[in-house]
XYZ file of N, CA and C in Angstrom:
783
model
N 171.966 -58.378 101.057
C 171.107 -59.558 101.077
C 169.776 -59.275 101.710
N 169.861 -58.597 102.776
C 168.644 -58.209 103.500
C 167.835 -57.246 102.672
N 168.563 -56.378 101.902
C 167.866 -55.426 101.017
C 167.143 -56.143 99.904
N 167.798 -57.149 99.394
C 167.157 -57.928 98.323
C 165.876 -58.588 98.785
N 165.863 -59.086 99.954
C 164.669 -59.726 100.507
C 163.532 -58.716 100.638
N 163.952 -57.517 101.051
C 162.919 -56.475 101.218
C 162.317 -56.111 99.880
N 163.200 -55.941 98.875
C 162.695 -55.592 97.535
C 161.834 -56.707 96.965
N 162.230 -57.928 97.147
C 161.454 -59.073 96.660
C 160.064 -59.113 97.296
N 160.063 -58.762 98.596
C 158.772 -58.747 99.288
C 157.848 -57.666 98.752
N 158.470 -56.502 98.471
C 157.636 -55.401 97.942
C 157.066 -55.748 96.582
N 157.938 -56.352 95.736
C 157.475 -56.734 94.393
C 156.394 -57.800 94.451
N 156.570 -58.739 95.344
C 155.589 -59.820 95.490
C 154.240 -59.265 95.922
N 154.263 -58.305 96.837
C 153.022 -57.692 97.344
C 152.318 -56.923 96.240
N 153.134 -56.187 95.461
C 152.548 -55.396 94.366
C 151.952 -56.277 93.299
N 152.650 -57.378 93.017
C 152.137 -58.304 91.982
C 150.835 -58.938 92.411
N 150.799 -59.310 93.638
C 149.561 -59.932 94.165
C 148.413 -58.953 94.142
N 148.693 -57.732 94.487
C 147.634 -56.700 94.476
C 147.107 -56.439 93.075
N 148.050 -56.496 92.101
C 147.601 -56.261 90.700
C 146.680 -57.359 90.224
N 147.081 -58.558 90.575
C 146.218 -59.697 90.159
C 144.862 -59.613 90.787
N 144.841 -59.262 92.052
C 143.553 -59.164 92.754
C 142.726 -58.005 92.251
N 143.351 -56.961 91.679
C 142.615 -55.773 91.229
C 141.942 -55.954 89.887
N 142.335 -56.982 89.104
C 141.747 -57.197 87.768
C 140.291 -57.683 87.919
N 139.274 -56.971 87.275
C 137.844 -57.383 87.419
C 137.574 -58.671 86.671
N 136.759 -59.514 87.229
C 136.424 -60.796 86.615
C 135.294 -60.647 85.601
N 135.354 -61.410 84.464
C 134.287 -61.382 83.430
C 133.016 -62.003 83.987
N 131.824 -61.461 83.572
C 130.548 -62.015 84.071
C 130.358 -63.428 83.578
N 129.727 -64.209 84.375
C 129.453 -65.608 84.037
C 128.057 -65.711 83.434
N 127.925 -66.287 82.219
C 126.648 -66.424 81.514
C 126.256 -67.877 81.477
N 125.010 -68.126 81.872
C 124.488 -69.499 81.829
C 123.851 -69.716 80.461
N 124.599 -70.336 79.565
C 124.134 -70.542 78.181
C 122.883 -71.392 78.146
N 122.860 -72.426 78.908
C 121.699 -73.326 78.913
C 120.443 -72.600 79.359
N 120.579 -71.699 80.356
C 119.411 -70.960 80.860
C 118.875 -70.026 79.794
N 119.749 -69.352 79.033
C 119.306 -68.426 77.974
C 118.580 -69.167 76.868
N 119.104 -70.257 76.391
C 118.456 -71.048 75.342
C 117.102 -71.561 75.780
N 116.940 -71.900 76.970
C 115.660 -72.398 77.477
C 114.583 -71.323 77.424
N 114.978 -70.083 77.798
C 114.007 -68.989 77.771
C 113.527 -68.712 76.372
N 114.421 -68.683 75.347
C 114.023 -68.442 73.958
C 113.138 -69.553 73.448
N 113.470 -70.775 73.757
C 112.667 -71.920 73.308
C 111.268 -71.873 73.888
N 111.173 -71.487 75.140
C 109.860 -71.406 75.794
C 109.000 -70.323 75.152
N 109.571 -69.162 74.834
C 108.831 -68.069 74.201
C 108.337 -68.464 72.816
N 109.179 -69.135 72.053
C 108.788 -69.578 70.703
C 107.656 -70.593 70.764
N 107.715 -71.468 71.737
C 106.649 -72.477 71.896
C 105.313 -71.823 72.217
N 105.387 -70.797 73.076
C 104.152 -70.076 73.417
C 103.551 -69.396 72.194
N 104.439 -68.781 71.387
C 103.957 -68.108 70.179
C 103.331 -69.110 69.210
N 103.982 -70.262 69.056
C 103.425 -71.299 68.178
C 102.079 -71.800 68.692
N 101.994 -71.932 69.998
C 100.731 -72.379 70.598
C 99.615 -71.373 70.334
N 99.937 -70.079 70.452
C 98.946 -69.023 70.187
C 98.493 -69.067 68.730
N 99.468 -69.224 67.821
C 99.129 -69.301 66.399
C 98.259 -70.506 66.093
N 98.595 -71.636 66.746
C 97.790 -72.838 66.523
C 96.352 -72.630 67.005
N 96.221 -71.971 68.160
C 94.875 -71.699 68.673
C 94.099 -70.775 67.728
N 94.778 -69.768 67.196
C 94.122 -68.853 66.258
C 93.714 -69.569 64.975
N 94.612 -70.408 64.450
C 94.293 -71.165 63.236
C 93.132 -72.120 63.476
N 93.153 -72.749 64.615
C 92.061 -73.676 64.946
C 90.736 -72.943 65.056
N 90.769 -71.761 65.691
C 89.552 -70.954 65.825
C 89.040 -70.504 64.456
N 89.973 -70.090 63.594
C 89.577 -69.657 62.261
C 88.994 -70.814 61.466
N 89.619 -71.988 61.598
C 89.107 -73.161 60.874
C 87.702 -73.528 61.334
N 87.487 -73.456 62.651
C 86.142 -73.747 63.166
C 85.132 -72.734 62.656
N 85.534 -71.458 62.588
C 84.626 -70.414 62.071
C 84.307 -70.657 60.596
N 85.324 -71.048 59.827
C 85.101 -71.329 58.414
C 84.154 -72.512 58.229
N 84.357 -73.533 59.044
C 83.469 -74.703 58.963
C 82.028 -74.308 59.307
N 81.870 -73.464 60.310
C 80.548 -73.003 60.717
C 79.886 -72.189 59.613
N 80.659 -71.280 59.022
C 80.131 -70.453 57.926
C 79.748 -71.319 56.731
N 80.580 -72.318 56.416
C 80.284 -73.202 55.293
C 78.993 -73.981 55.542
N 78.813 -74.439 56.772
C 77.569 -75.141 57.108
C 76.359 -74.225 56.942
N 76.500 -72.972 57.377
C 75.402 -72.012 57.231
C 75.103 -71.754 55.759
N 76.171 -71.627 54.950
C 75.977 -71.422 53.514
C 75.287 -72.629 52.880
N 75.692 -73.832 53.294
C 75.053 -75.041 52.765
C 73.578 -75.088 53.147
N 73.289 -74.678 54.384
C 71.892 -74.667 54.828
C 71.071 -73.652 54.057
N 71.655 -72.464 53.850
C 70.964 -71.433 53.074
C 70.725 -71.887 51.636
N 71.724 -72.563 51.060
C 71.579 -73.057 49.700
C 70.464 -74.085 49.618
N 70.398 -74.956 50.621
C 69.324 -75.954 50.656
C 67.958 -75.294 50.760
N 67.845 -74.287 51.636
C 66.576 -73.576 51.798
C 66.198 -72.850 50.506
N 67.190 -72.253 49.837
C 66.915 -71.571 48.568
C 66.420 -72.551 47.514
N 67.033 -73.729 47.470
C 66.582 -74.741 46.506
C 65.157 -75.181 46.795
N 64.841 -75.321 48.096
C 63.474 -75.700 48.461
C 62.487 -74.610 48.075
N 62.850 -73.340 48.349
C 61.974 -72.227 47.988
C 61.805 -72.123 46.481
N 62.893 -72.364 45.740
C 62.813 -72.330 44.284
C 61.860 -73.412 43.776
N 61.938 -74.578 44.401
C 61.038 -75.655 44.005
C 59.589 -75.316 44.278
N 59.334 -74.718 45.461
C 57.961 -74.313 45.803
C 57.469 -73.243 44.847
N 58.339 -72.276 44.542
C 57.955 -71.196 43.622
C 57.636 -71.734 42.233
N 58.471 -72.648 41.750
C 58.224 -73.234 40.433
C 56.915 -74.012 40.419
N 56.629 -74.711 41.515
C 55.368 -75.461 41.607
C 54.179 -74.519 41.576
N 54.258 -73.450 42.374
C 53.158 -72.487 42.409
C 52.992 -71.782 41.056
N 54.125 -71.465 40.423
C 54.064 -70.835 39.102
C 53.386 -71.751 38.092
N 53.726 -73.025 38.152
C 53.108 -73.999 37.248
C 51.615 -74.124 37.522
N 51.248 -74.185 38.793
C 49.835 -74.294 39.142
C 49.073 -73.048 38.713
N 49.681 -71.874 38.930
C 49.034 -70.628 38.511
C 48.873 -70.596 37.003
N 49.890 -71.047 36.283
C 49.817 -71.094 34.826
C 48.675 -72.003 34.374
N 48.507 -73.127 35.062
C 47.415 -74.036 34.717
C 46.063 -73.381 34.963
N 45.955 -72.662 36.092
C 44.692 -71.979 36.402
C 44.379 -70.924 35.347
N 45.417 -70.138 34.977
C 45.204 -69.090 33.981
C 44.846 -69.682 32.614
N 45.512 -70.782 32.271
C 45.187 -71.441 31.002
C 43.752 -71.943 31.012
N 43.346 -72.525 32.137
C 41.974 -73.034 32.242
C 40.969 -71.888 32.168
N 41.283 -70.790 32.860
C 40.387 -69.638 32.820
C 40.296 -69.075 31.404
N 41.453 -69.031 30.713
C 41.454 -68.533 29.343
C 40.597 -69.426 28.440
N 40.715 -70.723 28.626
C 39.913 -71.652 27.828
C 38.419 -71.465 28.101
N 38.076 -71.263 29.375
C 36.663 -71.082 29.725
C 36.089 -69.827 29.073
N 36.862 -68.747 29.126
C 36.338 -67.502 28.553
C 36.361 -67.515 27.030
N 37.289 -68.249 26.451
C 37.241 -68.427 25.003
C 35.982 -69.188 24.601
N 35.655 -70.195 25.399
C 34.429 -70.947 25.129
C 33.199 -70.068 25.334
N 33.222 -69.252 26.387
C 32.105 -68.333 26.622
C 31.961 -67.342 25.469
N 33.097 -66.812 25.006
C 33.049 -65.872 23.889
C 32.493 -66.536 22.634
N 32.890 -67.777 22.414
C 32.382 -68.498 21.249
C 30.870 -68.670 21.345
N 30.406 -69.034 22.532
C 28.965 -69.240 22.721
C 28.203 -67.927 22.608
N 28.806 -66.845 23.136
C 28.159 -65.536 23.009
C 28.042 -65.143 21.548
N 29.132 -65.361 20.807
C 29.124 -65.026 19.381
C 28.043 -65.795 18.647
N 27.939 -67.095 18.950
C 26.910 -67.907 18.300
C 25.516 -67.440 18.698
N 25.379 -67.097 19.988
C 24.058 -66.645 20.445
C 23.655 -65.343 19.781
N 24.616 -64.435 19.629
C 24.307 -63.153 19.008
C 23.996 -63.312 17.522
N 24.713 -64.238 16.875
C 24.410 -64.492 15.468
C 23.008 -65.055 15.312
N 22.631 -65.925 16.254
C 21.282 -66.492 16.219
C 20.245 -65.423 16.492
N 20.601 -64.503 17.409
C 19.624 -63.473 17.779
C 19.322 -62.536 16.615
N 20.220 -62.448 15.677
C 19.985 -61.555 14.541
C 18.799 -62.009 13.711
N 18.507 -63.299 13.769
C 17.382 -63.818 12.998
C 16.108 -63.947 13.822
N 16.184 -63.619 15.140
C 15.005 -63.715 16.007
C 14.191 -62.440 15.870
N 12.856 -62.528 15.747
C 12.033 -61.320 15.663
C 12.287 -60.409 16.849
N 12.279 -59.109 16.588
C 12.606 -58.152 17.629
C 11.650 -58.225 18.798
N 10.392 -58.585 18.541
C 9.428 -58.664 19.627
C 9.836 -59.722 20.640
N 10.514 -60.805 20.141
C 10.976 -61.852 21.054
C 12.265 -61.419 21.721
N 13.187 -60.857 20.930
C 14.470 -60.433 21.475
C 14.303 -59.367 22.534
N 13.284 -58.522 22.372
C 13.070 -57.424 23.308
C 12.116 -57.774 24.429
N 11.632 -59.006 24.453
C 10.669 -59.410 25.463
C 11.348 -59.508 26.816
N 10.854 -58.787 27.796
C 11.417 -58.826 29.145
C 10.377 -59.239 30.167
N 9.337 -59.923 29.704
C 8.242 -60.263 30.609
C 8.672 -61.217 31.711
N 9.699 -62.025 31.455
C 10.137 -62.972 32.468
C 11.531 -62.648 32.978
N 11.991 -61.448 32.729
C 13.330 -61.076 33.195
C 13.306 -60.840 34.699
N 14.437 -60.949 35.385
C 14.477 -60.714 36.818
C 14.007 -59.333 37.211
N 14.312 -58.338 36.373
C 13.899 -56.981 36.715
C 12.387 -56.846 36.674
N 11.754 -57.429 35.610
C 10.324 -57.270 35.448
C 9.550 -58.037 36.504
N 10.138 -59.087 37.079
C 9.442 -59.851 38.105
C 9.713 -59.310 39.490
N 10.464 -58.223 39.565
C 10.710 -57.591 40.850
C 11.856 -58.195 41.635
N 12.551 -59.199 41.072
C 13.649 -59.823 41.797
C 14.878 -58.920 41.805
N 15.191 -58.367 40.644
C 16.340 -57.475 40.527
C 17.655 -58.194 40.711
N 18.757 -57.444 40.601
C 20.104 -57.972 40.779
C 20.799 -57.163 41.855
N 21.645 -57.814 42.597
C 22.407 -57.106 43.616
C 23.474 -56.252 42.955
N 23.696 -55.051 43.485
C 24.742 -54.176 42.957
C 26.098 -54.490 43.587
N 26.094 -55.327 44.595
C 27.343 -55.678 45.266
C 27.984 -56.869 44.559
N 28.681 -56.580 43.467
C 29.236 -57.643 42.630
C 30.741 -57.508 42.520
N 31.401 -58.626 42.467
C 32.830 -58.604 42.186
C 33.016 -58.518 40.676
N 34.272 -58.335 40.276
C 34.587 -58.204 38.846
C 34.158 -59.451 38.065
N 34.526 -60.635 38.553
C 34.170 -61.871 37.848
C 32.667 -62.067 37.800
N 32.007 -61.808 38.925
C 30.555 -61.997 38.982
C 29.838 -61.050 38.030
N 30.325 -59.806 37.963
C 29.691 -58.826 37.082
C 29.823 -59.238 35.620
N 31.021 -59.717 35.258
C 31.225 -60.150 33.865
C 30.401 -61.392 33.559
N 30.410 -62.354 34.485
C 29.628 -63.571 34.278
C 28.143 -63.265 34.155
N 27.672 -62.328 34.979
C 26.247 -62.001 34.920
C 25.876 -61.411 33.562
N 26.707 -60.514 33.051
C 26.425 -59.919 31.744
C 26.424 -60.994 30.657
N 27.379 -61.925 30.721
C 27.421 -63.003 29.729
C 26.202 -63.919 29.834
N 25.841 -64.233 31.072
C 24.712 -65.147 31.261
C 23.399 -64.560 30.754
N 23.290 -63.238 30.785
C 22.085 -62.612 30.228
C 21.972 -62.904 28.738
N 23.103 -63.082 28.084
C 23.102 -63.407 26.659
C 23.020 -64.912 26.448
N 23.844 -65.662 27.165
C 23.955 -67.098 26.921
C 22.760 -67.887 27.451
N 22.406 -67.628 28.694
C 21.362 -68.428 29.334
C 19.973 -67.822 29.179
N 19.864 -66.536 29.515
C 18.542 -65.908 29.551
C 18.091 -65.365 28.205
N 19.036 -65.167 27.284
C 18.718 -64.587 25.977
C 18.081 -63.202 26.132
N 18.493 -62.476 27.157
C 17.968 -61.131 27.418
C 18.970 -60.117 26.874
N 18.955 -59.946 25.565
C 19.971 -59.126 24.910
C 19.838 -57.650 25.267
N 18.632 -57.182 25.439
C 18.428 -55.787 25.827
C 18.981 -55.534 27.222
N 18.760 -56.469 28.121
C 19.260 -56.322 29.483
C 20.772 -56.416 29.532
N 21.335 -57.195 28.643
C 22.788 -57.370 28.651
C 23.516 -56.067 28.328
N 22.897 -55.214 27.531
C 23.544 -53.958 27.133
C 23.877 -53.086 28.340
N 22.914 -52.756 29.223
C 23.274 -51.944 30.394
C 24.218 -52.665 31.354
N 24.137 -54.010 31.375
C 25.041 -54.750 32.254
C 26.494 -54.617 31.783
N 26.708 -54.735 30.475
C 28.060 -54.556 29.955
C 28.528 -53.113 30.140
N 27.624 -52.172 29.974
C 27.988 -50.772 30.190
C 28.396 -50.539 31.644
N 27.636 -51.117 32.572
C 27.958 -50.958 33.992
C 29.297 -51.609 34.319
N 29.535 -52.754 33.703
C 30.811 -53.430 33.943
C 31.976 -52.570 33.450
N 31.868 -52.028 32.262
C 32.945 -51.212 31.703
C 33.180 -49.958 32.532
N 32.134 -49.433 33.127
C 32.274 -48.245 33.965
C 32.936 -48.592 35.298
N 32.555 -49.732 35.866
C 33.076 -50.116 37.174
C 34.473 -50.705 37.107
N 34.785 -51.384 36.007
C 36.073 -52.079 35.902
C 36.772 -51.729 34.587
N 37.167 -50.471 34.418
C 37.762 -50.053 33.134
C 39.102 -50.719 32.833
N 39.823 -51.166 33.861
C 41.124 -51.788 33.655
C 41.064 -53.306 33.793
N 39.884 -53.854 33.788
C 39.732 -55.302 33.941
C 40.338 -56.050 32.756
N 40.885 -57.238 32.984
C 41.349 -58.050 31.850
C 40.204 -58.472 30.935
N 38.968 -58.383 31.444
C 37.801 -58.710 30.623
C 37.262 -57.494 29.871
N 37.852 -56.316 30.117
C 37.341 -55.080 29.532
C 37.272 -55.119 28.005
N 38.320 -55.570 27.294
C 38.210 -55.599 25.829
C 37.079 -56.500 25.345
N 36.878 -57.637 26.015
C 35.770 -58.513 25.646
C 34.427 -57.851 25.919
N 34.341 -57.187 27.078
C 33.077 -56.541 27.437
C 32.737 -55.429 26.450
N 33.731 -54.630 26.055
C 33.480 -53.575 25.068
C 33.092 -54.186 23.716
N 33.762 -55.260 23.371
C 33.451 -55.887 22.081
C 32.022 -56.424 22.060
N 31.635 -57.154 23.124
C 30.288 -57.736 23.122
C 29.208 -56.671 23.247
N 29.506 -55.594 23.939
C 28.555 -54.475 23.969
C 28.407 -53.897 22.571
N 29.531 -53.732 21.866
C 29.452 -53.250 20.484
C 28.680 -54.210 19.599
N 28.858 -55.516 19.812
C 28.141 -56.500 19.010
C 26.636 -56.432 19.246
N 26.253 -56.285 20.501
C 24.822 -56.166 20.826
C 24.226 -54.918 20.188
N 24.954 -53.807 20.275
C 24.476 -52.564 19.668
C 24.454 -52.671 18.149
N 25.448 -53.356 17.579
C 25.500 -53.568 16.133
C 24.270 -54.352 15.665
N 23.905 -55.386 16.418
C 22.744 -56.189 16.056
C 21.441 -55.390 16.138
N 21.419 -54.396 17.014
C 20.233 -53.538 17.134
C 20.196 -52.453 16.056
N 21.313 -52.296 15.349
C 21.374 -51.252 14.336
C 21.829 -49.918 14.882
N 22.285 -49.882 16.139
C 22.786 -48.639 16.728
C 24.279 -48.528 16.389
N 24.522 -48.158 15.136
C 25.873 -48.235 14.597
C 26.836 -47.225 15.201
N 26.353 -46.050 15.552
C 27.237 -45.023 16.108
C 27.824 -45.483 17.441
N 26.948 -45.979 18.321
C 27.425 -46.445 19.620
C 28.250 -47.715 19.481
N 27.847 -48.587 18.556
C 28.602 -49.814 18.326
C 30.021 -49.473 17.865
N 30.123 -48.503 16.974
C 31.434 -48.105 16.470
C 32.320 -47.595 17.600
N 31.745 -46.869 18.542
C 32.515 -46.345 19.667
C 33.101 -47.479 20.513
N 32.296 -48.514 20.732
C 32.772 -49.647 21.531
C 33.883 -50.408 20.816
N 33.719 -50.619 19.516
C 34.758 -51.315 18.752
C 36.050 -50.497 18.704
N 35.908 -49.181 18.636
C 37.083 -48.309 18.624
C 37.863 -48.405 19.938
N 37.150 -48.549 21.055
C 37.819 -48.703 22.352
C 38.724 -49.930 22.332
N 38.223 -51.025 21.785
C 39.008 -52.255 21.726
C 40.243 -52.056 20.848
N 40.061 -51.451 19.683
C 41.158 -51.285 18.730
C 42.222 -50.324 19.251
N 41.790 -49.231 19.862
C 42.729 -48.177 20.240
C 43.328 -48.357 21.634
N 42.607 -48.996 22.542
C 43.075 -49.080 23.915
C 43.575 -50.457 24.329
N 43.267 -51.466 23.535
C 43.658 -52.828 23.914
C 44.353 -53.499 22.724
N 45.542 -53.002 22.431
C 46.260 -53.478 21.241
C 46.684 -54.938 21.344
N 46.781 -55.479 22.567
C 47.207 -56.867 22.747
C 46.033 -57.826 22.883
N 44.833 -57.317 22.827
C 43.666 -58.172 23.036
C 43.409 -59.082 21.830
N 42.949 -60.291 22.123
C 42.583 -61.226 21.057
C 41.332 -60.762 20.322
N 40.599 -59.812 20.921
C 39.381 -59.296 20.299
C 39.657 -58.152 19.322
N 40.884 -57.690 19.260
C 41.175 -56.548 18.390
C 40.910 -56.855 16.915
N 41.344 -58.010 16.360
C 41.011 -58.276 14.951
C 39.511 -58.356 14.703
N 38.749 -58.915 15.664
C 37.292 -58.959 15.518
C 36.704 -57.551 15.513
N 37.259 -56.693 16.385
C 36.767 -55.317 16.442
C 37.090 -54.565 15.146
N 38.258 -54.805 14.571
C 38.589 -54.185 13.284
C 37.611 -54.626 12.203
N 37.281 -55.911 12.200
C 36.319 -56.422 11.217
C 34.980 -55.726 11.379
N 34.521 -55.580 12.631
C 33.218 -54.949 12.865
C 33.237 -53.463 12.520
N 34.364 -52.795 12.755
C 34.464 -51.388 12.356
C 34.346 -51.246 10.840
N 34.980 -52.160 10.120
C 34.872 -52.135 8.663
C 33.439 -52.396 8.217
N 32.765 -53.317 8.897
C 31.374 -53.624 8.552
C 30.453 -52.453 8.855
N 30.741 -51.737 9.959
C 29.960 -50.532 10.279
C 30.145 -49.495 9.180
N 31.391 -49.283 8.758
C 31.667 -48.320 7.689
C 30.963 -48.733 6.400
N 30.951 -50.026 6.136
C 30.287 -50.521 4.923
C 28.784 -50.302 4.995
N 28.200 -50.516 6.185
C 26.766 -50.278 6.346
C 26.422 -48.797 6.196
N 27.386 -47.954 6.557
C 27.184 -46.511 6.420
C 27.563 -46.016 5.024
N 27.788 -46.962 4.098
C 28.128 -46.639 2.706
C 29.443 -45.869 2.586
N 30.314 -46.056 3.567
C 31.641 -45.443 3.515
C 32.624 -46.524 3.087
N 32.590 -46.826 1.783
C 33.388 -47.937 1.280
C 34.897 -47.676 1.368
N 35.291 -46.414 1.239
C 36.719 -46.096 1.323
C 37.262 -46.441 2.714
N 36.507 -46.054 3.733
C 36.930 -46.357 5.102
C 36.872 -47.861 5.355
N 35.819 -48.504 4.851
C 35.696 -49.955 5.026
C 36.875 -50.672 4.372
N 37.242 -50.242 3.172
C 38.353 -50.856 2.471
C 39.652 -50.690 3.251
N 39.861 -49.484 3.796
C 41.075 -49.223 4.561
C 41.144 -50.114 5.811
N 40.001 -50.294 6.481
C 39.966 -51.121 7.685
C 40.153 -52.604 7.359
N 39.561 -53.062 6.266
C 39.761 -54.464 5.859
C 41.237 -54.712 5.537
N 41.854 -53.764 4.838
C 43.272 -53.907 4.498
C 44.154 -53.898 5.751
N 43.813 -53.053 6.704
C 44.555 -53.014 7.966
C 44.456 -54.349 8.697
N 43.246 -54.908 8.696
C 43.031 -56.199 9.349
C 43.857 -57.292 8.682
N 43.848 -57.323 7.352
C 44.595 -58.345 6.627
C 46.101 -58.186 6.830
N 46.557 -56.951 6.977
C 47.982 -56.704 7.165
C 48.445 -57.082 8.573
N 47.658 -56.703 9.576
C 48.075 -56.909 10.959
C 47.768 -58.314 11.467
N 46.689 -58.912 10.967
C 46.289 -60.248 11.435
C 45.972 -61.149 10.235
N 46.966 -61.435 9.412
C 46.697 -62.172 8.172
C 46.188 -63.597 8.390
N 46.512 -64.203 9.525
C 46.125 -65.592 9.761
C 44.907 -65.737 10.665
N 44.290 -64.637 11.012
C 43.145 -64.691 11.927
C 41.872 -65.080 11.190
N 40.915 -65.572 11.963
C 39.601 -65.894 11.405
C 38.934 -64.645 10.856
N 39.110 -63.532 11.547
C 38.518 -62.272 11.095
C 39.078 -61.869 9.733
N 40.372 -62.116 9.512
C 40.973 -61.785 8.217
C 40.352 -62.633 7.105
N 40.089 -63.881 7.403
C 39.454 -64.749 6.409
C 38.048 -64.268 6.058
N 37.347 -63.724 7.047
C 36.023 -63.167 6.779
C 36.112 -61.830 6.049
N 37.197 -61.107 6.286
C 37.350 -59.784 5.666
C 37.722 -59.881 4.190
N 38.440 -60.924 3.817
C 38.943 -61.042 2.448
C 37.835 -60.981 1.397
N 36.781 -61.806 1.493
C 35.724 -61.707 0.475
C 34.986 -60.383 0.510
N 34.849 -59.788 1.705
C 34.178 -58.490 1.800
C 35.005 -57.407 1.103
N 36.319 -57.487 1.285
C 37.192 -56.521 0.633
C 37.143 -56.708 -0.892
N 37.119 -57.935 -1.326
C 37.082 -58.196 -2.766
C 35.784 -57.701 -3.411
N 34.729 -57.629 -2.599
C 33.428 -57.194 -3.157
C 33.315 -55.689 -3.273
N 34.241 -54.968 -2.654
C 34.161 -53.494 -2.713
C 34.730 -52.964 -4.020
């Protein structure tokens, strides 16, 4: 009996020791873990929202700048169109003025053909003969106007010849150059200096293909050839004029001349 008690005590002690020796599982706070994940996700969402907001503000700013640039471009386009229109009006007016001047010069030269040479060559009241002279410091427009005025206003056809020559030398690329060469040729033609006149008309025909004076120059070249009794050349030039400028006034003048050859 006493032995049994001893054995029971030993077993009880061993059992208790075994239970106490078993390691306990770690305790996890589920609520604490979920809170940490939720907080991290919220921070990430907040960062994304801030980035999206910043990007949206940048886009709005860029769009405003683009709208402002577009407005400025439209304003500049309007100003450019206005200036282009005004420039076009000025050029049209200038073209009309010089067409009128050319018409008056042509009429004056035609009239001069019937004036006695003693009158046409009279320089007794010209600026040069009275000692006044002309300034050599001239702009392109002034130089051309002065040469024209010698024909239109002063009727100083002899003086106009060196003036047109000086203009052509000083301003070879001038928009008035084809007219200046043509009128110089016309003045020389009226004087009977056909060789030099032909050279001036040739300059217009060969170097200024877009000039409105080219058909007139072709007509005068044909007339020079006709005066030189070179009917074959005159015929060829009249035909060229009729082919290239069939509706021009010069072509209408050339037709009866060609028919007479």
